[in-house]
């Protein structure tokens, strides 16, 4: 407190972080503080609150505002086939390798799936490789609002800009200004809410896709997550990360670099 009994700006934010963790289990301290604080301050000011304390009180009474906070916190920016050359490697090299070493059901997980573009890209590629009937795909995110959008499967045209034209024509239907994703592929994916940092993971995955998420976490949080992901993969399984998320010492997690941004469990 200051001498006037008011919280300083830092105390206000620290109190907000504690309140969020207490009420939701989300620990904002696991995210890089400067960029998280900047993003949330922008949202708070936009909504007309001068302190994080007041913003928190409002969020607890206003579910849409809370979902907007989650959306800002998790940066739900995604698109289909993001970094197309990496998905091409998945399609032509990684998936055939996985399918060859495992003749049974393929267990795949899109972690921090946002509004669904990533698991749906995975489903399209599996369908193109005639592997979808052997696959079990789980997709998870901490943001219920993002998961709801994923389940609806309606997207703006710009989200499809990297999808090969012949693939887009097979799996999307134009409806006004939006494009609807194929119901037959949608039903192959199980969406669920999950906090990557606190929840337990299933095991025995052949492939875990977690891209463009780690960049927001502290080094300590990243280390814990890579340990958890590695433990969830079966030997020979792959972790597929984003284009700015290279693991510099994969051996400490029992992983080895395979193709660029693909890591194989030893």
PDB file of C-alpha atoms in Angstrom:
ATOM      1  CA  UNK A   1       0.000   0.000   0.000  1.00  0.00           C
ATOM      2  CA  UNK A   2       1.062   3.603  -0.505  1.00  0.00           C
ATOM      3  CA  UNK A   3       0.800   6.154   2.302  1.00  0.00           C
ATOM      4  CA  UNK A   4      -2.655   7.047   0.977  1.00  0.00           C
ATOM      5  CA  UNK A   5      -3.842   3.449   1.275  1.00  0.00           C
ATOM      6  CA  UNK A   6      -3.972   2.832  -2.478  1.00  0.00           C
ATOM      7  CA  UNK A   7      -2.285  -0.071  -4.253  1.00  0.00           C
ATOM      8  CA  UNK A   8       0.707   0.702  -6.421  1.00  0.00           C
ATOM      9  CA  UNK A   9       0.456  -0.407 -10.053  1.00  0.00           C
ATOM     10  CA  UNK A  10       2.714  -3.420  -9.371  1.00  0.00           C
ATOM     11  CA  UNK A  11       0.780  -4.412  -6.223  1.00  0.00           C
ATOM     12  CA  UNK A  12      -2.474  -4.107  -8.160  1.00  0.00           C
ATOM     13  CA  UNK A  13      -1.225  -6.509 -10.865  1.00  0.00           C
ATOM     14  CA  UNK A  14       0.304  -8.972  -8.359  1.00  0.00           C
ATOM     15  CA  UNK A  15      -3.017  -9.069  -6.497  1.00  0.00           C
ATOM     16  CA  UNK A  16      -4.814  -9.706  -9.794  1.00  0.00           C
ATOM     17  CA  UNK A  17      -2.460 -12.613 -10.610  1.00  0.00           C
ATOM     18  CA  UNK A  18      -3.147 -14.144  -7.165  1.00  0.00           C
ATOM     19  CA  UNK A  19      -6.915 -13.706  -7.519  1.00  0.00           C
ATOM     20  CA  UNK A  20      -6.955 -15.313 -10.976  1.00  0.00           C
ATOM     21  CA  UNK A  21      -4.991 -18.315  -9.737  1.00  0.00           C
ATOM     22  CA  UNK A  22      -7.196 -18.707  -6.663  1.00  0.00           C
ATOM     23  CA  UNK A  23     -10.464 -18.584  -8.620  1.00  0.00           C
ATOM     24  CA  UNK A  24      -9.488 -20.326 -11.880  1.00  0.00           C
ATOM     25  CA  UNK A  25      -6.251 -22.285 -11.304  1.00  0.00           C
ATOM     26  CA  UNK A  26      -4.550 -20.279 -14.066  1.00  0.00           C
ATOM     27  CA  UNK A  27      -1.151 -19.002 -12.933  1.00  0.00           C
ATOM     28  CA  UNK A  28      -0.324 -15.894 -14.950  1.00  0.00           C
ATOM     29  CA  UNK A  29       3.147 -15.926 -13.364  1.00  0.00           C
ATOM     30  CA  UNK A  30       3.996 -18.807 -15.731  1.00  0.00           C
ATOM     31  CA  UNK A  31       3.651 -16.376 -18.651  1.00  0.00           C
ATOM     32  CA  UNK A  32       6.230 -13.742 -19.590  1.00  0.00           C
ATOM     33  CA  UNK A  33       5.204 -10.861 -17.348  1.00  0.00           C
ATOM     34  CA  UNK A  34       5.969  -7.830 -19.525  1.00  0.00           C
ATOM     35  CA  UNK A  35       3.954  -8.957 -22.550  1.00  0.00           C
ATOM     36  CA  UNK A  36       1.117 -10.458 -20.463  1.00  0.00           C
ATOM     37  CA  UNK A  37       0.777  -7.316 -18.340  1.00  0.00           C
ATOM     38  CA  UNK A  38       0.836  -5.126 -21.455  1.00  0.00           C
ATOM     39  CA  UNK A  39      -1.883  -7.127 -23.211  1.00  0.00           C
ATOM     40  CA  UNK A  40      -4.142  -7.264 -20.165  1.00  0.00           C
ATOM     41  CA  UNK A  41      -3.649  -3.571 -19.331  1.00  0.00           C
ATOM     42  CA  UNK A  42      -4.772  -2.718 -22.875  1.00  0.00           C
ATOM     43  CA  UNK A  43      -7.914  -4.834 -22.463  1.00  0.00           C
ATOM     44  CA  UNK A  44      -8.617  -3.466 -18.958  1.00  0.00           C
ATOM     45  CA  UNK A  45      -8.334   0.143 -20.150  1.00  0.00           C
ATOM     46  CA  UNK A  46     -10.455  -0.567 -23.219  1.00  0.00           C
ATOM     47  CA  UNK A  47     -13.203  -1.869 -20.927  1.00  0.00           C
ATOM     48  CA  UNK A  48     -13.024   1.255 -18.762  1.00  0.00           C
ATOM     49  CA  UNK A  49     -11.402  -0.042 -15.562  1.00  0.00           C
ATOM     50  CA  UNK A  50      -8.605   1.948 -13.937  1.00  0.00           C
ATOM     51  CA  UNK A  51      -7.295  -0.906 -11.749  1.00  0.00           C
ATOM     52  CA  UNK A  52      -6.840  -4.653 -12.106  1.00  0.00           C
ATOM     53  CA  UNK A  53      -8.726  -5.074  -8.828  1.00  0.00           C
ATOM     54  CA  UNK A  54     -11.845  -3.489 -10.356  1.00  0.00           C
ATOM     55  CA  UNK A  55     -11.320  -5.399 -13.605  1.00  0.00           C
ATOM     56  CA  UNK A  56     -11.150  -8.712 -11.720  1.00  0.00           C
ATOM     57  CA  UNK A  57     -14.339  -7.953  -9.756  1.00  0.00           C
ATOM     58  CA  UNK A  58     -16.132  -7.145 -13.021  1.00  0.00           C
ATOM     59  CA  UNK A  59     -14.873 -10.328 -14.722  1.00  0.00           C
ATOM     60  CA  UNK A  60     -16.167 -12.516 -11.919  1.00  0.00           C
ATOM     61  CA  UNK A  61     -19.687 -11.155 -12.513  1.00  0.00           C
ATOM     62  CA  UNK A  62     -19.566 -10.979 -16.316  1.00  0.00           C
ATOM     63  CA  UNK A  63     -18.909 -14.276 -18.141  1.00  0.00           C
ATOM     64  CA  UNK A  64     -18.440 -12.712 -21.619  1.00  0.00           C
ATOM     65  CA  UNK A  65     -15.841 -10.349 -20.137  1.00  0.00           C
ATOM     66  CA  UNK A  66     -14.056 -13.299 -18.515  1.00  0.00           C
ATOM     67  CA  UNK A  67     -13.982 -15.130 -21.861  1.00  0.00           C
ATOM     68  CA  UNK A  68     -12.582 -11.989 -23.499  1.00  0.00           C
ATOM     69  CA  UNK A  69      -9.853 -11.968 -20.847  1.00  0.00           C
ATOM     70  CA  UNK A  70      -9.038 -15.635 -21.645  1.00  0.00           C
ATOM     71  CA  UNK A  71      -9.020 -14.852 -25.349  1.00  0.00           C
ATOM     72  CA  UNK A  72      -6.549 -11.992 -24.817  1.00  0.00           C
ATOM     73  CA  UNK A  73      -4.459 -14.032 -22.406  1.00  0.00           C
ATOM     74  CA  UNK A  74      -4.063 -16.992 -24.767  1.00  0.00           C
ATOM     75  CA  UNK A  75      -3.743 -15.020 -28.029  1.00  0.00           C
ATOM     76  CA  UNK A  76      -6.247 -17.034 -30.050  1.00  0.00           C
ATOM     77  CA  UNK A  77      -4.691 -16.282 -33.416  1.00  0.00           C
ATOM     78  CA  UNK A  78      -4.657 -19.285 -35.681  1.00  0.00           C
ATOM     79  CA  UNK A  79      -5.114 -20.361 -39.261  1.00  0.00           C
ATOM     80  CA  UNK A  80      -5.239 -23.585 -41.245  1.00  0.00           C
ATOM     81  CA  UNK A  81      -1.974 -25.055 -42.565  1.00  0.00           C
ATOM     82  CA  UNK A  82       0.082 -22.397 -40.729  1.00  0.00           C
ATOM     83  CA  UNK A  83       3.672 -22.669 -42.052  1.00  0.00           C
ATOM     84  CA  UNK A  84       2.584 -24.980 -44.919  1.00  0.00           C
ATOM     85  CA  UNK A  85       5.994 -26.559 -45.523  1.00  0.00           C
ATOM     86  CA  UNK A  86       5.991 -27.993 -41.980  1.00  0.00           C
ATOM     87  CA  UNK A  87       2.558 -29.569 -42.494  1.00  0.00           C
ATOM     88  CA  UNK A  88       3.846 -31.002 -45.758  1.00  0.00           C
ATOM     89  CA  UNK A  89       6.693 -32.675 -43.806  1.00  0.00           C
ATOM     90  CA  UNK A  90       4.095 -34.044 -41.376  1.00  0.00           C
ATOM     91  CA  UNK A  91       2.021 -35.377 -44.262  1.00  0.00           C
ATOM     92  CA  UNK A  92       4.779 -36.930 -46.352  1.00  0.00           C
ATOM     93  CA  UNK A  93       7.327 -38.071 -43.745  1.00  0.00           C
ATOM     94  CA  UNK A  94       6.166 -38.023 -40.127  1.00  0.00           C
ATOM     95  CA  UNK A  95       2.689 -39.559 -40.440  1.00  0.00           C
ATOM     96  CA  UNK A  96       3.817 -42.394 -42.761  1.00  0.00           C
ATOM     97  CA  UNK A  97       6.600 -43.172 -40.269  1.00  0.00           C
ATOM     98  CA  UNK A  98       4.138 -43.210 -37.356  1.00  0.00           C
ATOM     99  CA  UNK A  99       1.641 -45.359 -39.275  1.00  0.00           C
ATOM    100  CA  UNK A 100       4.336 -47.846 -40.237  1.00  0.00           C
ATOM    101  CA  UNK A 101       5.608 -48.343 -36.679  1.00  0.00           C
ATOM    102  CA  UNK A 102       2.076 -48.544 -35.219  1.00  0.00           C
ATOM    103  CA  UNK A 103      -0.360 -50.743 -37.188  1.00  0.00           C
ATOM    104  CA  UNK A 104      -3.146 -50.106 -34.653  1.00  0.00           C
ATOM    105  CA  UNK A 105      -5.014 -46.953 -33.599  1.00  0.00           C
ATOM    106  CA  UNK A 106      -3.021 -43.750 -33.950  1.00  0.00           C
ATOM    107  CA  UNK A 107      -3.367 -41.508 -30.901  1.00  0.00           C
ATOM    108  CA  UNK A 108      -2.941 -37.800 -31.695  1.00  0.00           C
ATOM    109  CA  UNK A 109      -3.330 -34.635 -29.619  1.00  0.00           C
ATOM    110  CA  UNK A 110      -3.590 -30.985 -30.615  1.00  0.00           C
ATOM    111  CA  UNK A 111      -2.638 -29.129 -27.409  1.00  0.00           C
ATOM    112  CA  UNK A 112      -3.719 -25.479 -26.989  1.00  0.00           C
ATOM    113  CA  UNK A 113      -5.873 -25.911 -30.102  1.00  0.00           C
ATOM    114  CA  UNK A 114      -7.440 -22.436 -29.943  1.00  0.00           C
ATOM    115  CA  UNK A 115     -10.419 -22.146 -32.332  1.00  0.00           C
ATOM    116  CA  UNK A 116      -9.795 -25.485 -34.071  1.00  0.00           C
ATOM    117  CA  UNK A 117      -7.708 -24.696 -37.130  1.00  0.00           C
ATOM    118  CA  UNK A 118      -4.840 -26.911 -36.025  1.00  0.00           C
ATOM    119  CA  UNK A 119      -6.725 -30.143 -35.196  1.00  0.00           C
ATOM    120  CA  UNK A 120      -8.870 -29.687 -38.302  1.00  0.00           C
ATOM    121  CA  UNK A 121      -5.705 -29.325 -40.414  1.00  0.00           C
ATOM    122  CA  UNK A 122      -4.491 -32.557 -38.833  1.00  0.00           C
ATOM    123  CA  UNK A 123      -7.810 -34.271 -39.644  1.00  0.00           C
ATOM    124  CA  UNK A 124      -7.682 -33.132 -43.277  1.00  0.00           C
ATOM    125  CA  UNK A 125      -4.134 -34.422 -43.708  1.00  0.00           C
ATOM    126  CA  UNK A 126      -5.038 -37.757 -42.092  1.00  0.00           C
ATOM    127  CA  UNK A 127      -8.028 -38.026 -44.424  1.00  0.00           C
ATOM    128  CA  UNK A 128      -5.826 -37.258 -47.441  1.00  0.00           C
ATOM    129  CA  UNK A 129      -3.386 -39.988 -46.353  1.00  0.00           C
ATOM    130  CA  UNK A 130      -6.266 -42.468 -45.779  1.00  0.00           C
ATOM    131  CA  UNK A 131      -5.352 -42.672 -42.082  1.00  0.00           C
ATOM    132  CA  UNK A 132      -8.298 -40.899 -40.463  1.00  0.00           C
ATOM    133  CA  UNK A 133     -10.216 -44.154 -39.891  1.00  0.00           C
ATOM    134  CA  UNK A 134      -7.268 -45.344 -37.737  1.00  0.00           C
ATOM    135  CA  UNK A 135      -6.877 -42.109 -35.784  1.00  0.00           C
ATOM    136  CA  UNK A 136      -8.114 -40.896 -32.424  1.00  0.00           C
ATOM    137  CA  UNK A 137      -7.712 -37.101 -32.248  1.00  0.00           C
ATOM    138  CA  UNK A 138      -8.003 -35.109 -29.019  1.00  0.00           C
ATOM    139  CA  UNK A 139      -7.913 -31.295 -29.043  1.00  0.00           C
ATOM    140  CA  UNK A 140      -7.664 -29.210 -25.894  1.00  0.00           C
ATOM    141  CA  UNK A 141      -7.562 -25.584 -24.821  1.00  0.00           C
ATOM    142  CA  UNK A 142      -7.911 -23.577 -21.624  1.00  0.00           C
ATOM    143  CA  UNK A 143     -10.401 -21.155 -23.220  1.00  0.00           C
ATOM    144  CA  UNK A 144     -13.996 -22.432 -23.338  1.00  0.00           C
ATOM    145  CA  UNK A 145     -14.961 -19.661 -25.754  1.00  0.00           C
ATOM    146  CA  UNK A 146     -12.282 -20.781 -28.213  1.00  0.00           C
ATOM    147  CA  UNK A 147     -13.387 -24.410 -27.852  1.00  0.00           C
ATOM    148  CA  UNK A 148     -16.978 -23.433 -28.610  1.00  0.00           C
ATOM    149  CA  UNK A 149     -15.853 -21.676 -31.801  1.00  0.00           C
ATOM    150  CA  UNK A 150     -13.842 -24.766 -32.721  1.00  0.00           C
ATOM    151  CA  UNK A 151     -16.896 -26.996 -32.299  1.00  0.00           C
ATOM    152  CA  UNK A 152     -18.970 -24.652 -34.463  1.00  0.00           C
ATOM    153  CA  UNK A 153     -16.363 -24.891 -37.240  1.00  0.00           C
ATOM    154  CA  UNK A 154     -17.202 -21.624 -39.040  1.00  0.00           C
ATOM    155  CA  UNK A 155     -14.281 -19.578 -40.387  1.00  0.00           C
ATOM    156  CA  UNK A 156     -13.458 -16.423 -42.315  1.00  0.00           C
ATOM    157  CA  UNK A 157     -11.893 -16.879 -45.741  1.00  0.00           C
ATOM    158  CA  UNK A 158      -8.527 -15.485 -44.568  1.00  0.00           C
ATOM    159  CA  UNK A 159      -8.112 -18.463 -42.205  1.00  0.00           C
ATOM    160  CA  UNK A 160      -8.054 -20.750 -45.255  1.00  0.00           C
ATOM    161  CA  UNK A 161      -5.402 -18.857 -47.257  1.00  0.00           C
ATOM    162  CA  UNK A 162      -2.757 -21.615 -46.921  1.00  0.00           C
ATOM    163  CA  UNK A 163      -5.076 -24.598 -47.465  1.00  0.00           C
ATOM    164  CA  UNK A 164      -4.378 -26.260 -50.848  1.00  0.00           C
ATOM    165  CA  UNK A 165      -7.282 -25.382 -53.139  1.00  0.00           C
ATOM    166  CA  UNK A 166      -8.297 -28.977 -53.901  1.00  0.00           C
ATOM    167  CA  UNK A 167      -8.299 -29.781 -50.162  1.00  0.00           C
ATOM    168  CA  UNK A 168     -10.331 -26.672 -49.283  1.00  0.00           C
ATOM    169  CA  UNK A 169     -12.956 -27.581 -51.878  1.00  0.00           C
ATOM    170  CA  UNK A 170     -13.359 -31.043 -50.322  1.00  0.00           C
ATOM    171  CA  UNK A 171     -13.688 -30.042 -46.691  1.00  0.00           C
ATOM    172  CA  UNK A 172     -15.240 -26.546 -46.609  1.00  0.00           C
ATOM    173  CA  UNK A 173     -18.629 -25.254 -47.671  1.00  0.00           C
ATOM    174  CA  UNK A 174     -19.111 -21.550 -48.338  1.00  0.00           C
ATOM    175  CA  UNK A 175     -21.959 -20.028 -46.319  1.00  0.00           C
ATOM    176  CA  UNK A 176     -22.266 -16.298 -46.876  1.00  0.00           C
ATOM    177  CA  UNK A 177     -19.100 -14.608 -45.584  1.00  0.00           C
ATOM    178  CA  UNK A 178     -17.999 -17.744 -43.736  1.00  0.00           C
ATOM    179  CA  UNK A 179     -16.764 -21.243 -44.541  1.00  0.00           C
ATOM    180  CA  UNK A 180     -18.140 -24.290 -42.713  1.00  0.00           C
ATOM    181  CA  UNK A 181     -15.769 -27.140 -41.946  1.00  0.00           C
ATOM    182  CA  UNK A 182     -16.804 -30.693 -42.877  1.00  0.00           C
ATOM    183  CA  UNK A 183     -19.117 -32.304 -40.298  1.00  0.00           C
ATOM    184  CA  UNK A 184     -17.792 -35.770 -41.170  1.00  0.00           C
ATOM    185  CA  UNK A 185     -14.259 -34.743 -40.169  1.00  0.00           C
ATOM    186  CA  UNK A 186     -15.408 -32.613 -37.241  1.00  0.00           C
ATOM    187  CA  UNK A 187     -17.008 -35.601 -35.524  1.00  0.00           C
ATOM    188  CA  UNK A 188     -13.629 -37.387 -35.507  1.00  0.00           C
ATOM    189  CA  UNK A 189     -12.214 -34.923 -32.961  1.00  0.00           C
ATOM    190  CA  UNK A 190     -12.859 -34.836 -29.208  1.00  0.00           C
ATOM    191  CA  UNK A 191     -12.544 -31.294 -27.805  1.00  0.00           C
ATOM    192  CA  UNK A 192     -11.922 -30.765 -24.100  1.00  0.00           C
ATOM    193  CA  UNK A 193     -10.955 -27.999 -21.687  1.00  0.00           C
ATOM    194  CA  UNK A 194      -7.441 -28.334 -20.288  1.00  0.00           C
ATOM    195  CA  UNK A 195      -4.836 -26.257 -18.461  1.00  0.00           C
ATOM    196  CA  UNK A 196      -1.505 -27.478 -19.823  1.00  0.00           C
ATOM    197  CA  UNK A 197       0.444 -26.220 -16.831  1.00  0.00           C
ATOM    198  CA  UNK A 198      -1.637 -27.812 -14.067  1.00  0.00           C
ATOM    199  CA  UNK A 199      -3.649 -30.715 -15.509  1.00  0.00           C
ATOM    200  CA  UNK A 200      -2.391 -34.269 -15.895  1.00  0.00           C
ATOM    201  CA  UNK A 201      -1.820 -35.513 -19.451  1.00  0.00           C
ATOM    202  CA  UNK A 202      -2.885 -38.780 -21.026  1.00  0.00           C
ATOM    203  CA  UNK A 203      -0.049 -41.014 -22.198  1.00  0.00           C
ATOM    204  CA  UNK A 204       0.708 -43.177 -25.217  1.00  0.00           C
ATOM    205  CA  UNK A 205       0.478 -40.483 -27.898  1.00  0.00           C
ATOM    206  CA  UNK A 206       1.945 -41.086 -31.342  1.00  0.00           C
ATOM    207  CA  UNK A 207       1.891 -37.357 -32.111  1.00  0.00           C
ATOM    208  CA  UNK A 208       1.466 -34.199 -30.031  1.00  0.00           C
ATOM    209  CA  UNK A 209       1.026 -30.917 -31.896  1.00  0.00           C
ATOM    210  CA  UNK A 210       1.639 -27.805 -29.765  1.00  0.00           C
ATOM    211  CA  UNK A 211       2.599 -24.809 -31.876  1.00  0.00           C
ATOM    212  CA  UNK A 212       3.062 -21.095 -31.222  1.00  0.00           C
ATOM    213  CA  UNK A 213       2.142 -21.396 -27.544  1.00  0.00           C
ATOM    214  CA  UNK A 214       5.460 -21.922 -25.756  1.00  0.00           C
ATOM    215  CA  UNK A 215       6.677 -18.454 -26.762  1.00  0.00           C
ATOM    216  CA  UNK A 216       4.339 -16.935 -24.162  1.00  0.00           C
ATOM    217  CA  UNK A 217       5.651 -18.989 -21.219  1.00  0.00           C
ATOM    218  CA  UNK A 218       8.594 -18.412 -18.887  1.00  0.00           C
ATOM    219  CA  UNK A 219      11.638 -20.658 -19.310  1.00  0.00           C
ATOM    220  CA  UNK A 220      10.685 -22.590 -16.164  1.00  0.00           C
ATOM    221  CA  UNK A 221       7.136 -23.190 -17.416  1.00  0.00           C
ATOM    222  CA  UNK A 222       8.471 -24.293 -20.833  1.00  0.00           C
ATOM    223  CA  UNK A 223      10.815 -26.784 -19.176  1.00  0.00           C
ATOM    224  CA  UNK A 224       7.972 -28.328 -17.163  1.00  0.00           C
ATOM    225  CA  UNK A 225       5.769 -28.550 -20.246  1.00  0.00           C
ATOM    226  CA  UNK A 226       8.409 -30.224 -22.395  1.00  0.00           C
ATOM    227  CA  UNK A 227       8.925 -32.771 -19.601  1.00  0.00           C
ATOM    228  CA  UNK A 228       5.167 -33.451 -19.500  1.00  0.00           C
ATOM    229  CA  UNK A 229       4.864 -33.707 -23.291  1.00  0.00           C
ATOM    230  CA  UNK A 230       7.800 -36.113 -23.508  1.00  0.00           C
ATOM    231  CA  UNK A 231       6.301 -38.304 -20.784  1.00  0.00           C
ATOM    232  CA  UNK A 232       3.013 -38.402 -22.722  1.00  0.00           C
ATOM    233  CA  UNK A 233       4.582 -39.643 -25.959  1.00  0.00           C
ATOM    234  CA  UNK A 234       5.145 -43.315 -26.621  1.00  0.00           C
ATOM    235  CA  UNK A 235       8.681 -44.263 -27.694  1.00  0.00           C
ATOM    236  CA  UNK A 236       9.032 -43.247 -31.347  1.00  0.00           C
ATOM    237  CA  UNK A 237       6.243 -40.685 -31.023  1.00  0.00           C
ATOM    238  CA  UNK A 238       6.667 -37.091 -32.225  1.00  0.00           C
ATOM    239  CA  UNK A 239       6.254 -33.600 -30.757  1.00  0.00           C
ATOM    240  CA  UNK A 240       5.521 -30.947 -33.409  1.00  0.00           C
ATOM    241  CA  UNK A 241       6.255 -27.369 -32.260  1.00  0.00           C
ATOM    242  CA  UNK A 242       5.964 -23.907 -33.803  1.00  0.00           C
ATOM    243  CA  UNK A 243       8.421 -22.118 -36.068  1.00  0.00           C
ATOM    244  CA  UNK A 244       9.862 -19.985 -33.236  1.00  0.00           C
ATOM    245  CA  UNK A 245       9.984 -22.750 -30.629  1.00  0.00           C
ATOM    246  CA  UNK A 246      13.086 -24.802 -31.345  1.00  0.00           C
ATOM    247  CA  UNK A 247      14.180 -26.992 -28.401  1.00  0.00           C
ATOM    248  CA  UNK A 248      17.920 -26.380 -28.005  1.00  0.00           C
ATOM    249  CA  UNK A 249      18.711 -29.376 -25.791  1.00  0.00           C
ATOM    250  CA  UNK A 250      16.056 -31.999 -26.604  1.00  0.00           C
ATOM    251  CA  UNK A 251      18.081 -34.813 -25.051  1.00  0.00           C
ATOM    252  CA  UNK A 252      17.276 -33.570 -21.531  1.00  0.00           C
ATOM    253  CA  UNK A 253      13.650 -34.516 -22.233  1.00  0.00           C
ATOM    254  CA  UNK A 254      14.417 -37.855 -23.838  1.00  0.00           C
ATOM    255  CA  UNK A 255      13.762 -36.383 -27.275  1.00  0.00           C
ATOM    256  CA  UNK A 256      15.869 -36.096 -30.414  1.00  0.00           C
ATOM    257  CA  UNK A 257      15.593 -33.596 -33.241  1.00  0.00           C
ATOM    258  CA  UNK A 258      14.147 -35.208 -36.351  1.00  0.00           C
ATOM    259  CA  UNK A 259      12.902 -32.861 -39.055  1.00  0.00           C
ATOM    260  CA  UNK A 260      12.999 -29.130 -38.234  1.00  0.00           C
ATOM    261  CA  UNK A 261      10.468 -28.461 -35.412  1.00  0.00           C
ATOM    262  CA  UNK A 262       9.730 -32.183 -35.033  1.00  0.00           C
ATOM    263  CA  UNK A 263      11.142 -34.040 -32.021  1.00  0.00           C
ATOM    264  CA  UNK A 264      11.078 -37.829 -31.661  1.00  0.00           C
ATOM    265  CA  UNK A 265      10.781 -39.622 -28.325  1.00  0.00           C
ATOM    266  CA  UNK A 266      13.730 -41.930 -27.752  1.00  0.00           C
TER     267      UNK A 266
END
